[in-house]
XYZ file of N, CA and C in Angstrom:
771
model
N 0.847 -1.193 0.000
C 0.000 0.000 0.000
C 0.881 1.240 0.000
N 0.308 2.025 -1.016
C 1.501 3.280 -0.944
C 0.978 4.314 0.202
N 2.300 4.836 0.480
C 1.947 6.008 1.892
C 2.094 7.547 0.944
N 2.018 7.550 -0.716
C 2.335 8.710 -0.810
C 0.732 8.841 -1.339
N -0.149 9.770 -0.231
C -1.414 9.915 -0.273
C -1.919 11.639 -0.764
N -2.677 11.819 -1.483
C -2.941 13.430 -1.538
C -4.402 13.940 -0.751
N -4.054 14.576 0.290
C -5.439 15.293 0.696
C -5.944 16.645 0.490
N -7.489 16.937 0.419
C -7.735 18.349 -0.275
C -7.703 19.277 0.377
N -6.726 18.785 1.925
C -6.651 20.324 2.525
C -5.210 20.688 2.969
N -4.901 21.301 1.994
C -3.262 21.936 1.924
C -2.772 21.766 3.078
N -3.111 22.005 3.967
C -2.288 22.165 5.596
C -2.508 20.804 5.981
N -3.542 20.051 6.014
C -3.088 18.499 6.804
C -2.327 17.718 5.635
N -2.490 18.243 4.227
C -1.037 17.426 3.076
C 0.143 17.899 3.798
N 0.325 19.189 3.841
C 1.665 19.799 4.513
C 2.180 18.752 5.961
N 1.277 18.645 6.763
C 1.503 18.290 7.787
C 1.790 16.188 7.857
N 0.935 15.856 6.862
C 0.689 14.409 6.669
C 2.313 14.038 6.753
N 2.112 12.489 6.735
C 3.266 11.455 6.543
C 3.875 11.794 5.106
N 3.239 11.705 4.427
C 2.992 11.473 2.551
C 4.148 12.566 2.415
N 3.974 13.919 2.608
C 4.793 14.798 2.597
C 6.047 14.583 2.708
N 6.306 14.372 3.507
C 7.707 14.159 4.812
C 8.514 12.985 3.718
N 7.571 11.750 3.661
C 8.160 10.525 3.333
C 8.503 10.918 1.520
N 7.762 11.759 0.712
C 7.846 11.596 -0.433
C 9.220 12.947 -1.112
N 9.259 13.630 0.183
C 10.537 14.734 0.143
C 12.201 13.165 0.687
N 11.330 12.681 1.929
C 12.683 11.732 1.963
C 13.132 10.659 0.829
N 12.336 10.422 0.395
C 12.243 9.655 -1.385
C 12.787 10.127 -2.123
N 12.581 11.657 -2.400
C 13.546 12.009 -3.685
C 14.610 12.670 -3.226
N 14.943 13.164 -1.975
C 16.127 13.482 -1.381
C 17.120 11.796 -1.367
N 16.653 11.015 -1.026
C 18.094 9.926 -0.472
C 18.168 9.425 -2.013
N 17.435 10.018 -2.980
C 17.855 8.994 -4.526
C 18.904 9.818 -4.458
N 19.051 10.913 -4.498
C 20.522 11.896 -5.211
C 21.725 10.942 -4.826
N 21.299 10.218 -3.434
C 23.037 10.050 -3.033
C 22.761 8.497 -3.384
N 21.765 7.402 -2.938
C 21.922 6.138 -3.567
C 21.809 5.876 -4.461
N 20.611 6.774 -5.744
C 20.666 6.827 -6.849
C 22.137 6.616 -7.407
N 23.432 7.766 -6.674
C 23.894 7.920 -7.789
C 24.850 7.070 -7.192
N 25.005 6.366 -5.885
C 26.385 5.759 -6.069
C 25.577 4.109 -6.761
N 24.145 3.621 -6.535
C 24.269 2.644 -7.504
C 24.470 2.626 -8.816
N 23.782 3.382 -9.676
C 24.527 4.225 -11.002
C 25.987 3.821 -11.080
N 27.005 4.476 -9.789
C 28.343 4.243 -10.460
C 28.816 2.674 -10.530
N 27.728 2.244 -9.162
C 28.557 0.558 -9.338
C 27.559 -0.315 -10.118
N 26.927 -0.146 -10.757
C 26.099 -0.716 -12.086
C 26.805 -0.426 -13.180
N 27.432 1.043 -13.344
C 27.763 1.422 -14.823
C 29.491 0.425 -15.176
N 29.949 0.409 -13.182
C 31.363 -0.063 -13.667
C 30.980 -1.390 -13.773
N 30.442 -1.864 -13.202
C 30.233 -3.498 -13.390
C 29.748 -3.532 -14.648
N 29.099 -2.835 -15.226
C 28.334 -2.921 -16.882
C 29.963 -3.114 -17.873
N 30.615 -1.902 -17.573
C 31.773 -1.683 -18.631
C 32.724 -2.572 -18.688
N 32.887 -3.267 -17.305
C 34.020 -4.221 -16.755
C 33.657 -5.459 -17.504
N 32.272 -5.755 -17.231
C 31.932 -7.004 -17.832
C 31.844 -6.660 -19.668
N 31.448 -5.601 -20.414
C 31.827 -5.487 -21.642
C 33.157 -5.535 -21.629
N 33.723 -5.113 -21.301
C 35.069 -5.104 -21.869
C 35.873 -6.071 -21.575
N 35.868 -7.044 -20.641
C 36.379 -8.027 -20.739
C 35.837 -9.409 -21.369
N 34.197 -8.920 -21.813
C 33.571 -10.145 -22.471
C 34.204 -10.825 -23.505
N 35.492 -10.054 -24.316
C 35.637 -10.709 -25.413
C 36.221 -11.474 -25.692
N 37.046 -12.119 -24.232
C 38.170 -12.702 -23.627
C 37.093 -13.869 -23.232
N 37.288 -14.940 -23.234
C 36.805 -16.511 -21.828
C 37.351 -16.127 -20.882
N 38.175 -15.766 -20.942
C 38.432 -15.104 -18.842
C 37.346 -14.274 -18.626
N 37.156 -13.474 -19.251
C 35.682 -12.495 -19.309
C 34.200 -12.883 -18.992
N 34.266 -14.299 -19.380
C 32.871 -14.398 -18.914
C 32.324 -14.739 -17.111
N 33.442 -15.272 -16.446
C 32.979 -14.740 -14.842
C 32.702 -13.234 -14.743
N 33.499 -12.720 -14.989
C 33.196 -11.384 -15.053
C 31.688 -10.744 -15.586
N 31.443 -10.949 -16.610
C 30.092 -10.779 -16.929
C 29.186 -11.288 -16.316
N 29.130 -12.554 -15.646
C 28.219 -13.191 -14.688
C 28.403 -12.253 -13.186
N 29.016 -11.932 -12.875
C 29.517 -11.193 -11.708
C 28.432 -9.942 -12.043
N 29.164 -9.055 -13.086
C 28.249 -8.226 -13.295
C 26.737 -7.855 -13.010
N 26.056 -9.204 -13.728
C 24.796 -9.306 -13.966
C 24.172 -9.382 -12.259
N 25.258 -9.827 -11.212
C 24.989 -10.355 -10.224
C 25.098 -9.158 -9.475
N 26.038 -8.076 -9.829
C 26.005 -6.850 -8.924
C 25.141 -6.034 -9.276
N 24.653 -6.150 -10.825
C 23.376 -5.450 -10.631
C 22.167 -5.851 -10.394
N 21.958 -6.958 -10.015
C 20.825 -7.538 -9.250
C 20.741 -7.362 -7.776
N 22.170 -6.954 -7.230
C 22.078 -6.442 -6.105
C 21.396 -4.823 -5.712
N 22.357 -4.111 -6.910
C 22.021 -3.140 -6.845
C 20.802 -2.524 -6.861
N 19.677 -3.393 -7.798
C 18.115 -3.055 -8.158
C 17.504 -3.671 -6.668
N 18.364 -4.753 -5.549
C 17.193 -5.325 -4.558
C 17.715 -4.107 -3.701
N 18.604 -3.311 -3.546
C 18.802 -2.010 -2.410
C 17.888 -0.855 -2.855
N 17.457 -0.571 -3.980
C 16.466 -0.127 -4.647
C 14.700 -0.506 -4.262
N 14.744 -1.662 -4.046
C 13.545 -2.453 -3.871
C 12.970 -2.054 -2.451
N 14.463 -2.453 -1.932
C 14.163 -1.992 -0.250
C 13.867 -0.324 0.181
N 14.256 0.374 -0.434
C 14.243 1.872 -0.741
C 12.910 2.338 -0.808
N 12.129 1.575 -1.948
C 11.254 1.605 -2.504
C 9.794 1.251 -1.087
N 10.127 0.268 -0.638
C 9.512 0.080 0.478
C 9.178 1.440 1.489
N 9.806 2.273 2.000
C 9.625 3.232 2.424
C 8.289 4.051 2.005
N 7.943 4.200 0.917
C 6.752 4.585 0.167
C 5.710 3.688 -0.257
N 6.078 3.166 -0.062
C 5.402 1.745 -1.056
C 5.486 0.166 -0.034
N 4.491 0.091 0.980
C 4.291 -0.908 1.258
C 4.236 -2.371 0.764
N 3.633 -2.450 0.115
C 3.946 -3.360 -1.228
C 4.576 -4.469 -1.274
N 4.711 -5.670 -1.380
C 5.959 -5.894 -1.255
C 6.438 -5.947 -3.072
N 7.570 -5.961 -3.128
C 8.381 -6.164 -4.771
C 9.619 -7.326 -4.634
N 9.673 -7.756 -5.722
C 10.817 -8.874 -5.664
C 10.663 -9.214 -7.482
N 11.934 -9.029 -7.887
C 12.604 -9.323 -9.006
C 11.916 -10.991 -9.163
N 11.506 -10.780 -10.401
C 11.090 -12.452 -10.778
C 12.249 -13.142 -11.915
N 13.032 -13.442 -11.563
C 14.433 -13.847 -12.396
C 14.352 -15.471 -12.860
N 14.773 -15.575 -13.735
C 15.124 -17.208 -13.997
C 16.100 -17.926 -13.413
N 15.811 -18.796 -12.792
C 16.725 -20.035 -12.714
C 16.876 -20.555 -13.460
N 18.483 -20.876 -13.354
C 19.774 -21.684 -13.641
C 19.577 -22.750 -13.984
N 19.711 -22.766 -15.433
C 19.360 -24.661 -15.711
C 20.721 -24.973 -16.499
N 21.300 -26.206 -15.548
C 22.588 -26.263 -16.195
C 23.548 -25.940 -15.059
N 24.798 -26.390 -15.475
C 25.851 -26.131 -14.334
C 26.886 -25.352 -15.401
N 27.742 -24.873 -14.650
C 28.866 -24.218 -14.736
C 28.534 -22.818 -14.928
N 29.530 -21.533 -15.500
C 29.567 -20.898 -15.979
C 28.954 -20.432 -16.905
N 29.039 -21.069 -18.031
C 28.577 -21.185 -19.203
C 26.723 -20.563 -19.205
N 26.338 -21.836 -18.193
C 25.042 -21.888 -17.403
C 24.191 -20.808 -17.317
N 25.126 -20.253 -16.354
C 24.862 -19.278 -16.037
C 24.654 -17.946 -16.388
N 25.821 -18.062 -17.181
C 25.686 -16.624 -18.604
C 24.241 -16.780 -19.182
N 24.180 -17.768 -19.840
C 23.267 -18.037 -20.821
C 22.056 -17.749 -20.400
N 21.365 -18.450 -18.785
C 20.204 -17.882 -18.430
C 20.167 -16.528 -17.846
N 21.432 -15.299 -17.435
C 21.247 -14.374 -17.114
C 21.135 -13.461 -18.446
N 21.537 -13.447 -19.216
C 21.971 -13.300 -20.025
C 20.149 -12.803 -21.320
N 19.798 -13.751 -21.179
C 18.237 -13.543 -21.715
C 17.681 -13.713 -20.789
N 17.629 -13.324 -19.672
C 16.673 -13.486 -18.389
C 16.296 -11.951 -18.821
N 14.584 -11.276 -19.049
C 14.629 -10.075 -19.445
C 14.421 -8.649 -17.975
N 14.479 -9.539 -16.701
C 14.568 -9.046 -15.412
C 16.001 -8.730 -15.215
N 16.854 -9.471 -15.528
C 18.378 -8.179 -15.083
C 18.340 -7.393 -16.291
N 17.710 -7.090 -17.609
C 18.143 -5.737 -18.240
C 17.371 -4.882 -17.808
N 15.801 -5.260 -17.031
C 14.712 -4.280 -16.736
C 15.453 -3.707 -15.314
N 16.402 -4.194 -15.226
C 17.623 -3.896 -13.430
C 17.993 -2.974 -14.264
N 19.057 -3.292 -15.292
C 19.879 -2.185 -16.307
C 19.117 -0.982 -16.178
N 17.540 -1.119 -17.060
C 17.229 -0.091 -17.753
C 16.769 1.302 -16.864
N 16.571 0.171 -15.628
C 16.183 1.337 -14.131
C 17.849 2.089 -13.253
N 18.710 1.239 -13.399
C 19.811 1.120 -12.865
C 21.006 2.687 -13.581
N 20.628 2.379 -14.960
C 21.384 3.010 -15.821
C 20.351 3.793 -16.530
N 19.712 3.788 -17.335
C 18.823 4.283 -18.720
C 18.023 5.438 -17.845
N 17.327 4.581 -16.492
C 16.474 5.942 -15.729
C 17.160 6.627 -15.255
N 18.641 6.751 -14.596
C 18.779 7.462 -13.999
C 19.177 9.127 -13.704
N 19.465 9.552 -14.991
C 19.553 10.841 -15.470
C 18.268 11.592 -15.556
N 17.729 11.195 -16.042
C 16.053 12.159 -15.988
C 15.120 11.704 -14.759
N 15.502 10.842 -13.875
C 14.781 10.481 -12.793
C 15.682 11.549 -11.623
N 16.974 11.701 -11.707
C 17.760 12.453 -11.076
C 17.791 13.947 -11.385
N 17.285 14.204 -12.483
C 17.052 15.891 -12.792
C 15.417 16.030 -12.644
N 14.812 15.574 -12.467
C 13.211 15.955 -12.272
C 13.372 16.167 -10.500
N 13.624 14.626 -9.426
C 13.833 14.952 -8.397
C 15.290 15.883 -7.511
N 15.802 16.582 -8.593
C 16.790 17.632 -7.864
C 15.820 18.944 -8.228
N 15.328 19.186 -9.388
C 14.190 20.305 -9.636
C 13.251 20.342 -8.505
N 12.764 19.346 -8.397
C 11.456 19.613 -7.699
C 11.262 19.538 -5.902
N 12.546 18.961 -5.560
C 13.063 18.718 -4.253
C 13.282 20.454 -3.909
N 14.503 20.895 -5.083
C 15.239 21.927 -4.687
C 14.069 23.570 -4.286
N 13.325 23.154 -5.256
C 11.908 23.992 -5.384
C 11.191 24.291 -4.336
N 10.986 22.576 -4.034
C 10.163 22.434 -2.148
C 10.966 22.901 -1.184
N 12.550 22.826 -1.003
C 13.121 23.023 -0.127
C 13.496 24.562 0.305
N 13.040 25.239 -1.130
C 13.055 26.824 -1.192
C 11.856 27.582 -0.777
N 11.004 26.728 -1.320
C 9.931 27.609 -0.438
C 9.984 27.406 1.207
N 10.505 26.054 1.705
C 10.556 26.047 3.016
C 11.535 26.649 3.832
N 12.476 26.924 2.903
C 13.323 27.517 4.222
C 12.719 29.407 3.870
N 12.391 29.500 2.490
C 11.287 30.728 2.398
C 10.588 31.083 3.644
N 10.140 30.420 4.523
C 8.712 30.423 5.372
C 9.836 30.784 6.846
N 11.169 30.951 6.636
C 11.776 31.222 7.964
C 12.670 32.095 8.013
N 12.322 32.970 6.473
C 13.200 34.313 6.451
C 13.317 35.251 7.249
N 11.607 35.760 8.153
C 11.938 36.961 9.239
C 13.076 36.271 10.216
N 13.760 35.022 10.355
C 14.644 34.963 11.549
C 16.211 35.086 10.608
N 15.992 35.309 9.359
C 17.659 35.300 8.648
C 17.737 36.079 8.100
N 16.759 37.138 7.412
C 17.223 38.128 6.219
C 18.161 38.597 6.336
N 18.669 39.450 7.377
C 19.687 40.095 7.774
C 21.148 39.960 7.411
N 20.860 38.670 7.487
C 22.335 37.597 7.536
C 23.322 37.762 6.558
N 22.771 37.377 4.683
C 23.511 37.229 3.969
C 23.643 38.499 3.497
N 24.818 39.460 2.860
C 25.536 40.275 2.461
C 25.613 40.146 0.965
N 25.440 40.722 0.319
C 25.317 41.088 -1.238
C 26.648 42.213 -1.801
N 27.132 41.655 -2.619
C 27.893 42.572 -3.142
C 27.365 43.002 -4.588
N 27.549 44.081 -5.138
C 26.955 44.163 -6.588
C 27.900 45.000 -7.551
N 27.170 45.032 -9.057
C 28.224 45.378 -9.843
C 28.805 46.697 -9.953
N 28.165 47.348 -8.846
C 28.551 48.779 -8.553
C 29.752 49.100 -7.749
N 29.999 48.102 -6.882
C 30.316 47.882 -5.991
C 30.045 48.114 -4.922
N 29.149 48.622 -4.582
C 28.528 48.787 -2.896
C 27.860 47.327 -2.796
N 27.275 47.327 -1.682
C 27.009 46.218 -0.594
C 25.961 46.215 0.211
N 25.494 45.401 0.888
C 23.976 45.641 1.570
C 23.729 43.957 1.861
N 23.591 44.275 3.161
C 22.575 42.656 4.005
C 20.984 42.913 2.699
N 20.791 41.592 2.967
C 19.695 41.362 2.882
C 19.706 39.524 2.049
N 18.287 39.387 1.152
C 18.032 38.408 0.270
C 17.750 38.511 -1.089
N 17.549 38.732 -1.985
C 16.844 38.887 -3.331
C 16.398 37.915 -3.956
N 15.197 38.342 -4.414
C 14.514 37.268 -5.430
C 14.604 38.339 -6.561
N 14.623 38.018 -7.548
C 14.857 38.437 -8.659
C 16.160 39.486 -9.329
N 16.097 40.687 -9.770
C 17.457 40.879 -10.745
C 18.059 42.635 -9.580
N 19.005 42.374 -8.993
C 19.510 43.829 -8.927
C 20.682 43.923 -8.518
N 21.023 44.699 -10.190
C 22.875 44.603 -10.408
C 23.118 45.316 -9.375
N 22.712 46.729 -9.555
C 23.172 47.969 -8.596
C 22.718 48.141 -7.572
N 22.277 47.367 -6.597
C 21.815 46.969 -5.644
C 19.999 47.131 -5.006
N 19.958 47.341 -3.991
C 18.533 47.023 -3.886
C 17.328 48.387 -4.066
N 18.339 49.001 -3.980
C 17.636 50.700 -4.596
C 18.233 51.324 -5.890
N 19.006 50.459 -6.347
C 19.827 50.580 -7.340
C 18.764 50.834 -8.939
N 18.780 51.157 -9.751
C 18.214 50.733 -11.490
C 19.734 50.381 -12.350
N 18.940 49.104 -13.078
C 17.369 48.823 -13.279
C 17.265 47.747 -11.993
N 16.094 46.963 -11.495
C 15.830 46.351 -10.209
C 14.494 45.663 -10.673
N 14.484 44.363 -10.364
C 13.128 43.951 -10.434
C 12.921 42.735 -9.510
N 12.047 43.010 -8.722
C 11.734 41.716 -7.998
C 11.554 42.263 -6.394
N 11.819 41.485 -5.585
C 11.622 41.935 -4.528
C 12.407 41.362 -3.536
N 13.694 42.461 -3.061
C 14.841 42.720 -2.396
C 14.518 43.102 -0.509
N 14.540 41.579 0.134
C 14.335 41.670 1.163
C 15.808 42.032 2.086
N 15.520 43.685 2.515
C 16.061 44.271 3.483
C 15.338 44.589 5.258
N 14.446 44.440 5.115
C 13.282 44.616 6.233
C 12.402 44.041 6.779
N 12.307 44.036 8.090
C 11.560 42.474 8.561
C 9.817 42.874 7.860
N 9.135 44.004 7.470
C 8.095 43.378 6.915
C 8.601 42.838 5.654
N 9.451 43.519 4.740
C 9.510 42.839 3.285
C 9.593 41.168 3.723
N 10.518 40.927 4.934
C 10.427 39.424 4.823
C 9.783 38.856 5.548
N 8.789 39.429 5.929
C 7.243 38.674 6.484
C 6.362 38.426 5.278
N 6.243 39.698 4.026
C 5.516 39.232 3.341
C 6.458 38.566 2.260
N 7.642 37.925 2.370
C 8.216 37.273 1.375
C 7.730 35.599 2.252
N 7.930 35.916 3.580
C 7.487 34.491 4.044
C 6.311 33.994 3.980
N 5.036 34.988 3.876
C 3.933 34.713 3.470
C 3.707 34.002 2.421
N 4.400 34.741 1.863
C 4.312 33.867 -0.001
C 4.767 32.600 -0.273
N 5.535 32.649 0.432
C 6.591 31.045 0.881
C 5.444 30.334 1.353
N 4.450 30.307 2.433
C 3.632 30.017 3.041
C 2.745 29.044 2.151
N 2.541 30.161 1.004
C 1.034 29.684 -0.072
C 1.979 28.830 -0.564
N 2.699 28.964 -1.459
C 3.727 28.473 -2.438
C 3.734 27.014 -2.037
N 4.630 26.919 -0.758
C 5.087 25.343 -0.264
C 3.529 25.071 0.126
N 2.570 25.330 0.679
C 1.272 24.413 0.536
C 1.005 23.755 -0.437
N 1.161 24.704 -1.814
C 0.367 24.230 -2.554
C 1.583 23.208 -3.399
N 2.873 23.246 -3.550
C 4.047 22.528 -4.302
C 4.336 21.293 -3.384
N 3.602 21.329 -2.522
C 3.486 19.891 -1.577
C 2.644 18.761 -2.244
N 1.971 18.819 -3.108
C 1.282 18.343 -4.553
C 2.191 17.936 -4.764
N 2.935 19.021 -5.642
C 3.437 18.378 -6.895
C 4.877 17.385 -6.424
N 5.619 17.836 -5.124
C 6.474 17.266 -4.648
C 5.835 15.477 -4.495
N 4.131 15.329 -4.007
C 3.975 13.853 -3.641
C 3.995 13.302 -4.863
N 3.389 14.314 -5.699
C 3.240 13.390 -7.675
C 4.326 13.362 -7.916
N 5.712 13.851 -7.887
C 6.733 13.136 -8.643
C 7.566 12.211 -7.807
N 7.466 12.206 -6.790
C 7.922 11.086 -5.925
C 6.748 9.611 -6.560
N 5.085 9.499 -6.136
C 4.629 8.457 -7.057
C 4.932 8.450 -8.652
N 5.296 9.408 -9.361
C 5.872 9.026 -10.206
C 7.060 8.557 -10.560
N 8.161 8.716 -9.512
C 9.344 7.873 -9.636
C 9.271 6.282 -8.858
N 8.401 5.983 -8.140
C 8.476 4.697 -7.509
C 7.121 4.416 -8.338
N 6.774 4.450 -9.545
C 5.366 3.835 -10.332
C 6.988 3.762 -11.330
N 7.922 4.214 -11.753
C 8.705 4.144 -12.671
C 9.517 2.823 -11.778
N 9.740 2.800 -10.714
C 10.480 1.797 -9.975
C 9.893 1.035 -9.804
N 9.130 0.345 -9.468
C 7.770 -0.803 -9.391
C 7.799 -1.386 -11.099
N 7.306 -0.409 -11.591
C 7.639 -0.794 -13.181
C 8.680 -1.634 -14.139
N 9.496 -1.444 -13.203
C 11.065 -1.701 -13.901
C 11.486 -2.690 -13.356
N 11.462 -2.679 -12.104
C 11.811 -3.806 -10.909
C 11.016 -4.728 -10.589
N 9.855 -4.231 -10.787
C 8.821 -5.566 -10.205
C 8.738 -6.530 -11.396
N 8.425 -7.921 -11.144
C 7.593 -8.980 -12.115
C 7.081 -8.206 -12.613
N 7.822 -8.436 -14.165
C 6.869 -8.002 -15.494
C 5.123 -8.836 -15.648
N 4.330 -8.099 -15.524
C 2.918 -8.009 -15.750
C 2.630 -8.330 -17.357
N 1.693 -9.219 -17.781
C 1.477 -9.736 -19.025
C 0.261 -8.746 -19.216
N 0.603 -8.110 -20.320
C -0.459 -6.767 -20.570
C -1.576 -7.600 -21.309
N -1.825 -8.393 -21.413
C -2.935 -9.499 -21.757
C -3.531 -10.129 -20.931
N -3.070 -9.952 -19.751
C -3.753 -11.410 -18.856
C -5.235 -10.877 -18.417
N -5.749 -10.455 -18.359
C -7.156 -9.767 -18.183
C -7.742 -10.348 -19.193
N -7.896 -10.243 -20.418
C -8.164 -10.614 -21.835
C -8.040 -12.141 -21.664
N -7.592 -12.694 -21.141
C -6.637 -14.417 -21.627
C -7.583 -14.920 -20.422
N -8.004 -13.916 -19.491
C -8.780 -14.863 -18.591
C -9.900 -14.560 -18.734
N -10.617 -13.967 -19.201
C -11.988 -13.538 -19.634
C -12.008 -14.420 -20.801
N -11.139 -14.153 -22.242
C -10.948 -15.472 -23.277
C -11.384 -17.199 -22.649
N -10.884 -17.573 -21.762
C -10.748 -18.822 -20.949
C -12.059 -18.828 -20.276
N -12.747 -18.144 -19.403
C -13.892 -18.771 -19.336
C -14.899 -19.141 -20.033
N -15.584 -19.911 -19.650
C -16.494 -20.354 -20.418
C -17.801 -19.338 -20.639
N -17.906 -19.712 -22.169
C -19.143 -18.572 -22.818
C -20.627 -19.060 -22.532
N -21.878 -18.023 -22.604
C -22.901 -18.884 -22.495
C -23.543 -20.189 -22.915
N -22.623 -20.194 -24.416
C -23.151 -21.483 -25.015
C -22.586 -23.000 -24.396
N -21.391 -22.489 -23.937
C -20.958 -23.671 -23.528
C -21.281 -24.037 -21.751
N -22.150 -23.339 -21.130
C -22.567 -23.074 -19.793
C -23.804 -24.076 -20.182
N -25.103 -23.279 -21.075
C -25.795 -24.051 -21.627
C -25.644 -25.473 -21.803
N -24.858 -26.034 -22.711
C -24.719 -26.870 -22.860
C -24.466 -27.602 -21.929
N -23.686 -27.458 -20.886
C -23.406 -28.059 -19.634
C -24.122 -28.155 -18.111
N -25.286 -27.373 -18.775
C -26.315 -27.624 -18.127
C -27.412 -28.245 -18.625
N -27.534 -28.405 -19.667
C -28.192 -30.068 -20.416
C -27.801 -31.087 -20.280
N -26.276 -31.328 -20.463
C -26.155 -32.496 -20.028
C -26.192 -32.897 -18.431
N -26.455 -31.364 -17.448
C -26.518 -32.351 -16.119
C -27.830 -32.920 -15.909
N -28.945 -31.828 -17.036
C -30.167 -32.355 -17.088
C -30.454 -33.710 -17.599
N -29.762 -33.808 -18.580
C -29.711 -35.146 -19.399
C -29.327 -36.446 -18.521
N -28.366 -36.295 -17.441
C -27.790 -37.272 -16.495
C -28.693 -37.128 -15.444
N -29.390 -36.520 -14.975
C -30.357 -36.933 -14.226
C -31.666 -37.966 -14.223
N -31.485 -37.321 -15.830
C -32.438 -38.159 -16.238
C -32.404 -39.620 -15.954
């Protein structure tokens, strides 16, 4: 059962589990995302490049084996959001040795659907959740500017200087032209900059839970037992039609007889 839930009232979404858990989702991919990435991509290259060699083929079996590891630390990851349970449906080994083994990993189509999540997703799964993380995490620390404005120091192309924050463009500083946006020097400017922060992260608390279920509906997808996009059809096909119900209810009539 997934915990990344949407409710229609901004402040108990803000406040919910769903929130919390679907910001910790796309925050811990940046760093496991990317170190499985590196030990998938080297085990990928190691095992190409030594495939062309017979010493090479442990190696390629190895491979296939570290990235099957790599997709079940993924799996477990995945759990966090996703009650669920998931587990790689892989082929067994028919046959001994080496050889064996290549051969059924090899067209087994569950370690490339490891690959294609491992390697293929991970660049656009890693730039959607650094966008949209970085987004949420701005409006929130937005919402705690009256206790920092002060703080950071601006230098500009004029060269003068001035505390404050800026959202938007000012070369020559915050009274400077040209200027656009709104240059928090003053605890109301950054009450009503935190206000805005306020609406903002309510309402991007949405979109933060939709791309988190959209990266673990992309992970479930990839990782889980491939689903036969027919089997609905194949079992409706398979039961029996009225005529043949009919019929089988004549002959129990018929045997009674």
């Amino acid at each position: 059962m997934s915990t990344l839930g949407l409710r229609r009232n901004p402040i108990r979404q803000a406040l919910s589990r769903s929130t919390w858990a679907a910001a910790w989702y796309l925050f811990a991919y940046l760093f496991t995302g990317t170190v499985l990435f590196a030990i998938a991509l080297t085990a990928a290259l190691t095992g190409a490049v030594l495939s062309i060699t017979l010493a090479g083929i442990p190696v390629v079996v190895a491979a296939f084996a570290t990235t099957r590891w790599c997709a079940n630390v993924e799996r477990v990851r995945l759990r966090t959001v996703d009650s669920a349970p998931i587990a790689g449906r892989y082929r067994e080994v028919t046959g001994s040795g080496v050889m064996a083994q290549l051969r059924t990993r090899w067209h087994d189509p569950a370690n490339w659907r490891d690959i294609a999540y491992l390697l293929g997703m991970y660049v656009p799964l890693l730039v959607l959740d650094v966008i949209v993380f970085a987004v949420w995490l701005t409006f929130l620390a937005g919402i705690t500017l009256p206790i920092w404005y002060w703080a950071p120091r601006q230098t500009f192309d004029n060269g003068a200087s001035a505390h404050g924050v800026q959202f938007g463009y000012f070369p020559n500083g915050p009274h400077g032209h040209p200027g656009y946006g709104l240059y928090v020097d003053t605890l109301p400017k950054a009450l009503l900059a935190a206000a805005i922060c306020v609406v903002l992260f309510l309402l991007f608390n949405y979109v933060l839970v939709a791309t988190a279920r959209l990266h673990a509906a992309v992970a479930r997808g990839l990782l889980g037992p491939q689903e036969d996009p027919l089997r609905e059809a194949k079992e409706v096909l398979g039961r029996p039609g009225p005529l043949q119900r009919l019929n089988q209810e004549e002959e129990v009539i018929s045997n009674g007889r």
